[in-house]
Amino acid sequence: MKKKLVLLSGAGMSQESGLKTFRDMGGLWEQYDVTEVASIEAWRRNPELVMKFYNERRKQLWETQPNAGHYGIADLENDFDVEIITQNVDDLHEQAGSTKVLHLHGELRKARSTADPRLIYTLDHWELKMGDLCEKGSQLRPHIVWFGEAVPQMEQALPIVQQADIFVIVGSSLAVYPAAGLVNYTKPGIPVFVIDPESPAVQQKKVTYIREKAGKGVDLLKVELKKFR
Ligand code: APR
C-alpha cells in the first residue's frame, strides 16, 4: 500500500514558470489593489475591471508551462498516493501529469454562472467578456474564489488532510485562511515538510524546512522521502 502524501501548494509553486506570486516583492498584490480586482464587492462595483484582471492572467497562463517542481511532484506518484490541494488557479500541476488535484480557490480556465454556481464551463479562449452568458441567460464570471466568499472545496480538503501519512507545503506564505489552517488537521506526529526560500510559520508541528525554490526543493524532498517509501 502506497503511503498517502498530501501536498498543499501556493503561488510560489508556479513562480519558476513565470507566474507572479501575490505577496512577494513585485507580487500581484503590489501591482493591483486586491479590493478592486479580487472581491465580490469589486465585481459588483466594476465587473469590467475584474474581468480585465483575470483575462490578463488567463492570457499569460495560456503561454505558461509547468516547471521542474511540478514535474517532480507528478513523479512522486510512482512511490506515493499523492493528493494535491492547491490554492493556485492555474492548471500547471495537471499539465505536469499530477492526477489528483483539488483547487481550493477556483480555476482560471473556467467560468461560472452568476445565477447558478453549479453551472461551470471550461473556456476555450483566454478572453471572457461582459455579455457572455450561461445557459440560463445570466452573466458568466471567472470561476475564482474571491476575498469575502466561502471556500466550498474545504469540505473535500479536510478528510484528505486527515488521512495524510506525510504532509508537504510548497510555495505558500500561509497568510490566507482557511487554506493556511489545513496543516492543523493532520494526524499527530506525521512528518511535515515546507519547501520555500522563506520560512512561513507552521504552528504546533514538527516541520522540516527545505529553504529552496520549488524546482530544487522537490528534488531534495525526494531524498528525504526515501525512508518513507
Ligand atoms: N519556490 C517556492 N516558494 C516560493 C518561490 C519558489 N520559486 N518563490 C516564492 N516562494 C514563496 C514565498 O516565499 C512565499 O512564502 O511562495 C510564497 C508565496 O506566498 P503568497 O504570494 O502569499 O501566495 P499564496 O500563499 O499562494 O497566497 C494565498 O492568497 O491572494 C490570495 O487567493 C490568493 O491563493 C492565493 C492566496
PDB file of C-alpha atoms and ligand atoms in Angstrom:
ATOM      1  CA  MET A   1       0.000   0.000   0.000  1.00  0.00           C
ATOM      2  CA  LYS A   2       1.476   3.333  -1.058  1.00  0.00           C
ATOM      3  CA  LYS A   3       1.650   5.906   1.720  1.00  0.00           C
ATOM      4  CA  LYS A   4      -0.628   8.927   1.311  1.00  0.00           C
ATOM      5  CA  LEU A   5       1.315  12.102   0.618  1.00  0.00           C
ATOM      6  CA  VAL A   6      -0.817  15.248   0.747  1.00  0.00           C
ATOM      7  CA  LEU A   7       0.689  18.419  -0.727  1.00  0.00           C
ATOM      8  CA  LEU A   8      -0.579  21.977  -0.241  1.00  0.00           C
ATOM      9  CA  SER A   9       0.757  24.340  -2.898  1.00  0.00           C
ATOM     10  CA  GLY A  10       0.674  28.118  -3.275  1.00  0.00           C
ATOM     11  CA  ALA A  11       1.776  30.774  -5.740  1.00  0.00           C
ATOM     12  CA  GLY A  12       5.468  30.074  -5.118  1.00  0.00           C
ATOM     13  CA  MET A  13       4.959  26.698  -6.829  1.00  0.00           C
ATOM     14  CA  SER A  14       4.371  28.463 -10.151  1.00  0.00           C
ATOM     15  CA  GLN A  15       6.897  31.287  -9.725  1.00  0.00           C
ATOM     16  CA  GLU A  16       9.624  29.484 -11.719  1.00  0.00           C
ATOM     17  CA  SER A  17       7.099  29.115 -14.555  1.00  0.00           C
ATOM     18  CA  GLY A  18       6.982  32.905 -14.735  1.00  0.00           C
ATOM     19  CA  LEU A  19       3.720  33.496 -12.831  1.00  0.00           C
ATOM     20  CA  LYS A  20       3.898  36.187 -10.182  1.00  0.00           C
ATOM     21  CA  THR A  21       3.202  35.313  -6.558  1.00  0.00           C
ATOM     22  CA  PHE A  22       0.916  37.582  -4.554  1.00  0.00           C
ATOM     23  CA  ARG A  23       2.843  38.897  -1.586  1.00  0.00           C
ATOM     24  CA  ASP A  24       6.466  38.700  -2.655  1.00  0.00           C
ATOM     25  CA  MET A  25       8.336  41.755  -3.854  1.00  0.00           C
ATOM     26  CA  GLY A  26       6.731  42.772  -7.143  1.00  0.00           C
ATOM     27  CA  GLY A  27       3.855  40.378  -6.457  1.00  0.00           C
ATOM     28  CA  LEU A  28       0.366  40.871  -7.871  1.00  0.00           C
ATOM     29  CA  TRP A  29      -0.913  42.495  -4.725  1.00  0.00           C
ATOM     30  CA  GLU A  30       1.740  45.180  -5.042  1.00  0.00           C
ATOM     31  CA  GLN A  31       0.601  45.974  -8.569  1.00  0.00           C
ATOM     32  CA  TYR A  32      -3.162  45.701  -8.046  1.00  0.00           C
ATOM     33  CA  ASP A  33      -5.397  46.630  -5.172  1.00  0.00           C
ATOM     34  CA  VAL A  34      -6.906  43.336  -4.011  1.00  0.00           C
ATOM     35  CA  THR A  35     -10.211  45.001  -3.110  1.00  0.00           C
ATOM     36  CA  GLU A  36     -10.519  46.358  -6.649  1.00  0.00           C
ATOM     37  CA  VAL A  37      -9.962  43.132  -8.558  1.00  0.00           C
ATOM     38  CA  ALA A  38     -10.471  40.062  -6.320  1.00  0.00           C
ATOM     39  CA  SER A  39     -13.528  40.583  -4.123  1.00  0.00           C
ATOM     40  CA  ILE A  40     -17.249  40.183  -4.656  1.00  0.00           C
ATOM     41  CA  GLU A  41     -17.654  43.892  -3.858  1.00  0.00           C
ATOM     42  CA  ALA A  42     -15.227  44.711  -6.675  1.00  0.00           C
ATOM     43  CA  TRP A  43     -17.278  42.552  -9.070  1.00  0.00           C
ATOM     44  CA  ARG A  44     -20.481  44.350  -8.136  1.00  0.00           C
ATOM     45  CA  ARG A  45     -18.819  47.772  -8.364  1.00  0.00           C
ATOM     46  CA  ASN A  46     -16.789  47.373 -11.566  1.00  0.00           C
ATOM     47  CA  PRO A  47     -17.099  43.952 -13.273  1.00  0.00           C
ATOM     48  CA  GLU A  48     -15.195  45.165 -16.354  1.00  0.00           C
ATOM     49  CA  LEU A  49     -12.074  45.850 -14.259  1.00  0.00           C
ATOM     50  CA  VAL A  50     -12.284  42.415 -12.588  1.00  0.00           C
ATOM     51  CA  MET A  51     -12.828  40.762 -15.981  1.00  0.00           C
ATOM     52  CA  LYS A  52      -9.772  42.587 -17.399  1.00  0.00           C
ATOM     53  CA  PHE A  53      -7.591  41.464 -14.462  1.00  0.00           C
ATOM     54  CA  TYR A  54      -8.464  37.764 -14.907  1.00  0.00           C
ATOM     55  CA  ASN A  55      -8.321  37.947 -18.712  1.00  0.00           C
ATOM     56  CA  GLU A  56      -4.731  39.203 -18.467  1.00  0.00           C
ATOM     57  CA  ARG A  57      -3.839  36.371 -16.060  1.00  0.00           C
ATOM     58  CA  ARG A  58      -5.616  33.813 -18.250  1.00  0.00           C
ATOM     59  CA  LYS A  59      -3.808  35.079 -21.378  1.00  0.00           C
ATOM     60  CA  GLN A  60      -0.490  34.641 -19.535  1.00  0.00           C
ATOM     61  CA  LEU A  61      -1.463  31.147 -18.382  1.00  0.00           C
ATOM     62  CA  TRP A  62      -2.192  30.179 -22.000  1.00  0.00           C
ATOM     63  CA  GLU A  63       1.530  30.785 -22.687  1.00  0.00           C
ATOM     64  CA  THR A  64       2.915  29.176 -19.494  1.00  0.00           C
ATOM     65  CA  GLN A  65       4.480  25.732 -18.904  1.00  0.00           C
ATOM     66  CA  PRO A  66       4.914  23.693 -15.725  1.00  0.00           C
ATOM     67  CA  ASN A  67       8.350  23.874 -14.070  1.00  0.00           C
ATOM     68  CA  ALA A  68      10.677  21.193 -12.686  1.00  0.00           C
ATOM     69  CA  GLY A  69       8.872  21.365  -9.342  1.00  0.00           C
ATOM     70  CA  HIS A  70       5.524  20.447 -10.939  1.00  0.00           C
ATOM     71  CA  TYR A  71       7.095  17.532 -12.843  1.00  0.00           C
ATOM     72  CA  GLY A  72       8.941  16.352  -9.730  1.00  0.00           C
ATOM     73  CA  ILE A  73       5.677  16.219  -7.795  1.00  0.00           C
ATOM     74  CA  ALA A  74       3.916  14.337 -10.602  1.00  0.00           C
ATOM     75  CA  ASP A  75       6.790  11.816 -10.450  1.00  0.00           C
ATOM     76  CA  LEU A  76       6.141  11.199  -6.760  1.00  0.00           C
ATOM     77  CA  GLU A  77       3.015   9.265  -7.803  1.00  0.00           C
ATOM     78  CA  ASN A  78       5.343   6.340  -8.632  1.00  0.00           C
ATOM     79  CA  ASP A  79       6.082   5.831  -4.945  1.00  0.00           C
ATOM     80  CA  PHE A  80       3.221   7.554  -3.089  1.00  0.00           C
ATOM     81  CA  ASP A  81      -0.550   8.049  -3.280  1.00  0.00           C
ATOM     82  CA  VAL A  82      -0.260  11.799  -3.929  1.00  0.00           C
ATOM     83  CA  GLU A  83      -3.158  14.202  -3.367  1.00  0.00           C
ATOM     84  CA  ILE A  84      -2.553  17.877  -4.206  1.00  0.00           C
ATOM     85  CA  ILE A  85      -4.606  20.624  -2.578  1.00  0.00           C
ATOM     86  CA  THR A  86      -3.709  23.853  -4.359  1.00  0.00           C
ATOM     87  CA  GLN A  87      -4.511  27.488  -3.725  1.00  0.00           C
ATOM     88  CA  ASN A  88      -3.406  28.157  -7.304  1.00  0.00           C
ATOM     89  CA  VAL A  89      -5.927  28.814 -10.050  1.00  0.00           C
ATOM     90  CA  ASP A  90      -3.502  27.700 -12.789  1.00  0.00           C
ATOM     91  CA  ASP A  91      -3.561  24.101 -14.084  1.00  0.00           C
ATOM     92  CA  LEU A  92       0.201  23.537 -14.133  1.00  0.00           C
ATOM     93  CA  HIS A  93       0.013  20.547 -11.756  1.00  0.00           C
ATOM     94  CA  GLU A  94      -2.401  18.817 -14.142  1.00  0.00           C
ATOM     95  CA  GLN A  95      -0.305  19.802 -17.185  1.00  0.00           C
ATOM     96  CA  ALA A  96       2.727  18.194 -15.490  1.00  0.00           C
ATOM     97  CA  GLY A  97       0.789  14.943 -15.064  1.00  0.00           C
ATOM     98  CA  SER A  98      -0.498  15.042 -11.484  1.00  0.00           C
ATOM     99  CA  THR A  99      -3.717  13.036 -11.329  1.00  0.00           C
ATOM    100  CA  LYS A 100      -5.347  14.167  -8.062  1.00  0.00           C
ATOM    101  CA  VAL A 101      -5.573  17.963  -7.807  1.00  0.00           C
ATOM    102  CA  LEU A 102      -8.145  19.849  -5.716  1.00  0.00           C
ATOM    103  CA  HIS A 103      -8.395  23.604  -6.413  1.00  0.00           C
ATOM    104  CA  LEU A 104      -9.429  25.491  -3.262  1.00  0.00           C
ATOM    105  CA  HIS A 105      -9.542  28.954  -4.825  1.00  0.00           C
ATOM    106  CA  GLY A 106     -11.027  28.126  -8.229  1.00  0.00           C
ATOM    107  CA  GLU A 107      -9.666  27.631 -11.737  1.00  0.00           C
ATOM    108  CA  LEU A 108      -8.628  30.334 -14.204  1.00  0.00           C
ATOM    109  CA  ARG A 109      -9.523  28.233 -17.302  1.00  0.00           C
ATOM    110  CA  LYS A 110     -13.154  28.036 -16.136  1.00  0.00           C
ATOM    111  CA  ALA A 111     -16.098  30.429 -15.826  1.00  0.00           C
ATOM    112  CA  ARG A 112     -19.316  30.017 -13.951  1.00  0.00           C
ATOM    113  CA  SER A 113     -22.848  31.324 -13.985  1.00  0.00           C
ATOM    114  CA  THR A 114     -23.632  34.290 -11.722  1.00  0.00           C
ATOM    115  CA  ALA A 115     -27.180  32.940 -11.258  1.00  0.00           C
ATOM    116  CA  ASP A 116     -26.310  29.268 -10.598  1.00  0.00           C
ATOM    117  CA  PRO A 117     -22.781  28.497  -9.272  1.00  0.00           C
ATOM    118  CA  ARG A 118     -23.234  24.833 -10.207  1.00  0.00           C
ATOM    119  CA  LEU A 119     -23.064  25.828 -13.906  1.00  0.00           C
ATOM    120  CA  ILE A 120     -19.303  25.784 -14.585  1.00  0.00           C
ATOM    121  CA  TYR A 121     -17.802  25.971 -18.088  1.00  0.00           C
ATOM    122  CA  THR A 122     -14.271  25.297 -19.373  1.00  0.00           C
ATOM    123  CA  LEU A 123     -13.143  28.212 -21.538  1.00  0.00           C
ATOM    124  CA  ASP A 124     -11.600  27.514 -24.973  1.00  0.00           C
ATOM    125  CA  HIS A 125     -10.288  31.085 -25.231  1.00  0.00           C
ATOM    126  CA  TRP A 126      -8.484  33.317 -22.707  1.00  0.00           C
ATOM    127  CA  GLU A 127     -10.937  36.230 -23.051  1.00  0.00           C
ATOM    128  CA  LEU A 128     -14.183  36.268 -21.058  1.00  0.00           C
ATOM    129  CA  LYS A 129     -16.408  39.228 -21.906  1.00  0.00           C
ATOM    130  CA  MET A 130     -19.380  41.092 -20.476  1.00  0.00           C
ATOM    131  CA  GLY A 131     -22.357  39.626 -22.314  1.00  0.00           C
ATOM    132  CA  ASP A 132     -21.004  36.060 -22.236  1.00  0.00           C
ATOM    133  CA  LEU A 133     -23.979  34.252 -20.726  1.00  0.00           C
ATOM    134  CA  CYS A 134     -24.685  30.867 -19.129  1.00  0.00           C
ATOM    135  CA  GLU A 135     -27.406  28.517 -20.396  1.00  0.00           C
ATOM    136  CA  LYS A 136     -29.821  30.297 -18.038  1.00  0.00           C
ATOM    137  CA  GLY A 137     -29.018  33.637 -19.640  1.00  0.00           C
ATOM    138  CA  SER A 138     -27.007  35.119 -16.767  1.00  0.00           C
ATOM    139  CA  GLN A 139     -23.583  36.767 -16.995  1.00  0.00           C
ATOM    140  CA  LEU A 140     -20.589  34.457 -16.690  1.00  0.00           C
ATOM    141  CA  ARG A 141     -17.926  35.349 -14.103  1.00  0.00           C
ATOM    142  CA  PRO A 142     -14.403  33.947 -13.511  1.00  0.00           C
ATOM    143  CA  HIS A 143     -14.594  30.603 -11.592  1.00  0.00           C
ATOM    144  CA  ILE A 144     -12.454  32.029  -8.789  1.00  0.00           C
ATOM    145  CA  VAL A 145     -12.998  32.218  -5.012  1.00  0.00           C
ATOM    146  CA  TRP A 146     -12.780  35.907  -4.198  1.00  0.00           C
ATOM    147  CA  PHE A 147     -11.992  37.533  -0.879  1.00  0.00           C
ATOM    148  CA  GLY A 148     -15.158  37.605   1.183  1.00  0.00           C
ATOM    149  CA  GLU A 149     -16.516  34.429  -0.445  1.00  0.00           C
ATOM    150  CA  ALA A 150     -16.840  30.944   1.064  1.00  0.00           C
ATOM    151  CA  VAL A 151     -14.338  28.205   0.102  1.00  0.00           C
ATOM    152  CA  PRO A 152     -16.662  25.287  -0.726  1.00  0.00           C
ATOM    153  CA  GLN A 153     -13.819  22.853  -1.539  1.00  0.00           C
ATOM    154  CA  MET A 154     -12.668  22.906   2.110  1.00  0.00           C
ATOM    155  CA  GLU A 155     -15.272  20.206   2.699  1.00  0.00           C
ATOM    156  CA  GLN A 156     -13.362  17.903   0.356  1.00  0.00           C
ATOM    157  CA  ALA A 157      -9.931  19.029   1.527  1.00  0.00           C
ATOM    158  CA  LEU A 158     -10.328  18.261   5.240  1.00  0.00           C
ATOM    159  CA  PRO A 159     -10.817  14.460   5.017  1.00  0.00           C
ATOM    160  CA  ILE A 160      -7.883  14.250   2.570  1.00  0.00           C
ATOM    161  CA  VAL A 161      -5.598  16.071   5.021  1.00  0.00           C
ATOM    162  CA  GLN A 162      -6.769  13.904   7.924  1.00  0.00           C
ATOM    163  CA  GLN A 163      -5.677  10.767   6.026  1.00  0.00           C
ATOM    164  CA  ALA A 164      -2.177  12.083   5.240  1.00  0.00           C
ATOM    165  CA  ASP A 165       0.859   9.984   6.219  1.00  0.00           C
ATOM    166  CA  ILE A 166       3.136  12.784   5.011  1.00  0.00           C
ATOM    167  CA  PHE A 167       2.229  16.467   4.558  1.00  0.00           C
ATOM    168  CA  VAL A 168       4.155  18.847   2.298  1.00  0.00           C
ATOM    169  CA  ILE A 169       3.693  22.615   1.817  1.00  0.00           C
ATOM    170  CA  VAL A 170       5.226  24.221  -1.283  1.00  0.00           C
ATOM    171  CA  GLY A 171       5.372  27.955  -2.016  1.00  0.00           C
ATOM    172  CA  SER A 172       2.690  29.345   0.280  1.00  0.00           C
ATOM    173  CA  SER A 173       3.113  32.209   2.767  1.00  0.00           C
ATOM    174  CA  LEU A 174       0.278  30.612   4.791  1.00  0.00           C
ATOM    175  CA  ALA A 175      -1.253  34.090   5.055  1.00  0.00           C
ATOM    176  CA  VAL A 176      -4.726  33.186   3.805  1.00  0.00           C
ATOM    177  CA  TYR A 177      -7.271  31.132   5.743  1.00  0.00           C
ATOM    178  CA  PRO A 178      -8.860  28.622   5.713  1.00  0.00           C
ATOM    179  CA  ALA A 179      -6.146  27.070   3.469  1.00  0.00           C
ATOM    180  CA  ALA A 180      -3.359  28.080   5.865  1.00  0.00           C
ATOM    181  CA  GLY A 181      -5.051  26.150   8.698  1.00  0.00           C
ATOM    182  CA  LEU A 182      -5.185  22.805   6.877  1.00  0.00           C
ATOM    183  CA  VAL A 183      -1.870  21.637   8.365  1.00  0.00           C
ATOM    184  CA  ASN A 184      -3.543  21.683  11.778  1.00  0.00           C
ATOM    185  CA  TYR A 185      -5.831  18.841  10.702  1.00  0.00           C
ATOM    186  CA  THR A 186      -3.018  16.377  10.049  1.00  0.00           C
ATOM    187  CA  LYS A 187      -2.636  13.329  12.300  1.00  0.00           C
ATOM    188  CA  PRO A 188      -0.282  13.997  15.268  1.00  0.00           C
ATOM    189  CA  GLY A 189       3.378  13.137  14.666  1.00  0.00           C
ATOM    190  CA  ILE A 190       3.358  12.728  10.886  1.00  0.00           C
ATOM    191  CA  PRO A 191       6.323  14.270   9.008  1.00  0.00           C
ATOM    192  CA  VAL A 192       5.634  17.790   7.699  1.00  0.00           C
ATOM    193  CA  PHE A 193       7.901  19.379   5.074  1.00  0.00           C
ATOM    194  CA  VAL A 194       7.901  23.017   3.921  1.00  0.00           C
ATOM    195  CA  ILE A 195       9.592  23.944   0.617  1.00  0.00           C
ATOM    196  CA  ASP A 196      10.052  27.718   0.432  1.00  0.00           C
ATOM    197  CA  PRO A 197      13.068  30.067   0.250  1.00  0.00           C
ATOM    198  CA  GLU A 198      11.462  31.832   3.245  1.00  0.00           C
ATOM    199  CA  SER A 199      10.139  30.102   6.400  1.00  0.00           C
ATOM    200  CA  PRO A 200       6.380  30.510   6.648  1.00  0.00           C
ATOM    201  CA  ALA A 201       5.363  29.750  10.242  1.00  0.00           C
ATOM    202  CA  VAL A 202       3.640  26.441  10.944  1.00  0.00           C
ATOM    203  CA  GLN A 203       2.158  26.222  14.436  1.00  0.00           C
ATOM    204  CA  GLN A 204       2.434  23.225  16.744  1.00  0.00           C
ATOM    205  CA  LYS A 205       4.032  20.895  14.203  1.00  0.00           C
ATOM    206  CA  LYS A 206       7.468  19.333  13.872  1.00  0.00           C
ATOM    207  CA  VAL A 207       8.486  20.725  10.500  1.00  0.00           C
ATOM    208  CA  THR A 208      11.409  20.068   8.184  1.00  0.00           C
ATOM    209  CA  TYR A 209      12.146  23.266   6.247  1.00  0.00           C
ATOM    210  CA  ILE A 210      13.698  22.955   2.789  1.00  0.00           C
ATOM    211  CA  ARG A 211      14.676  26.586   2.171  1.00  0.00           C
ATOM    212  CA  GLU A 212      14.854  26.318  -1.590  1.00  0.00           C
ATOM    213  CA  LYS A 213      12.766  27.207  -4.602  1.00  0.00           C
ATOM    214  CA  ALA A 214      10.258  24.535  -5.707  1.00  0.00           C
ATOM    215  CA  GLY A 215      12.340  23.092  -8.539  1.00  0.00           C
ATOM    216  CA  LYS A 216      15.392  22.252  -6.406  1.00  0.00           C
ATOM    217  CA  GLY A 217      13.359  21.814  -3.225  1.00  0.00           C
ATOM    218  CA  VAL A 218      11.287  18.947  -4.639  1.00  0.00           C
ATOM    219  CA  ASP A 219      14.489  17.116  -5.610  1.00  0.00           C
ATOM    220  CA  LEU A 220      15.767  17.471  -2.034  1.00  0.00           C
ATOM    221  CA  LEU A 221      12.377  16.338  -0.740  1.00  0.00           C
ATOM    222  CA  LYS A 222      12.676  13.127  -2.765  1.00  0.00           C
ATOM    223  CA  VAL A 223      15.903  12.303  -0.934  1.00  0.00           C
ATOM    224  CA  GLU A 224      14.171  12.882   2.420  1.00  0.00           C
ATOM    225  CA  LEU A 225      11.205  10.736   1.360  1.00  0.00           C
ATOM    226  CA  LYS A 226      13.315   7.663   0.531  1.00  0.00           C
ATOM    227  CA  LYS A 227      12.960   6.446   4.110  1.00  0.00           C
ATOM    228  CA  PHE A 228       9.141   6.638   3.935  1.00  0.00           C
ATOM    229  CA  ARG A 229       8.585   4.577   0.766  1.00  0.00           C
TER     230      ARG A 229
HETATM  231  N1  APR B   1       9.563  28.221  -4.926  1.00  0.00           N
HETATM  232  C1  APR B   1       8.973  28.014  -3.701  1.00  0.00           C
HETATM  233  N2  APR B   1       8.425  29.023  -2.962  1.00  0.00           N
HETATM  234  C2  APR B   1       8.493  30.271  -3.465  1.00  0.00           C
HETATM  235  C3  APR B   1       9.109  30.561  -4.722  1.00  0.00           C
HETATM  236  C4  APR B   1       9.661  29.464  -5.453  1.00  0.00           C
HETATM  237  N3  APR B   1      10.209  29.617  -6.649  1.00  0.00           N
HETATM  238  N4  APR B   1       9.011  31.904  -4.945  1.00  0.00           N
HETATM  239  C5  APR B   1       8.354  32.428  -3.850  1.00  0.00           C
HETATM  240  N5  APR B   1       8.056  31.454  -2.973  1.00  0.00           N
HETATM  241  C6  APR B   1       7.304  31.550  -1.712  1.00  0.00           C
HETATM  242  C7  APR B   1       7.374  32.863  -0.972  1.00  0.00           C
HETATM  243  O1  APR B   1       8.482  32.906  -0.084  1.00  0.00           O
HETATM  244  C8  APR B   1       6.045  32.885  -0.204  1.00  0.00           C
HETATM  245  O2  APR B   1       6.163  32.245   1.062  1.00  0.00           O
HETATM  246  O3  APR B   1       5.937  31.394  -2.048  1.00  0.00           O
HETATM  247  C9  APR B   1       5.114  32.075  -1.098  1.00  0.00           C
HETATM  248  C10 APR B   1       4.082  32.890  -1.890  1.00  0.00           C
HETATM  249  O4  APR B   1       3.171  33.445  -0.978  1.00  0.00           O
HETATM  250  P1  APR B   1       1.903  34.291  -1.495  1.00  0.00           P
HETATM  251  O5  APR B   1       2.326  35.202  -2.561  1.00  0.00           O
HETATM  252  O6  APR B   1       1.268  34.856  -0.277  1.00  0.00           O
HETATM  253  O7  APR B   1       0.966  33.210  -2.178  1.00  0.00           O
HETATM  254  P2  APR B   1      -0.073  32.177  -1.517  1.00  0.00           P
HETATM  255  O8  APR B   1       0.383  31.701  -0.184  1.00  0.00           O
HETATM  256  O9  APR B   1      -0.367  31.187  -2.551  1.00  0.00           O
HETATM  257  O10 APR B   1      -1.381  33.106  -1.332  1.00  0.00           O
HETATM  258  C11 APR B   1      -2.542  32.512  -0.879  1.00  0.00           C
HETATM  259  O11 APR B   1      -3.820  34.479  -1.332  1.00  0.00           O
HETATM  260  O12 APR B   1      -4.039  36.184  -2.725  1.00  0.00           O
HETATM  261  C12 APR B   1      -4.621  35.049  -2.337  1.00  0.00           C
HETATM  262  O13 APR B   1      -6.077  33.625  -3.487  1.00  0.00           O
HETATM  263  C13 APR B   1      -4.769  34.046  -3.463  1.00  0.00           C
HETATM  264  O14 APR B   1      -4.372  31.688  -3.401  1.00  0.00           O
HETATM  265  C14 APR B   1      -3.851  32.927  -3.026  1.00  0.00           C
HETATM  266  C15 APR B   1      -3.784  33.077  -1.536  1.00  0.00           C
END
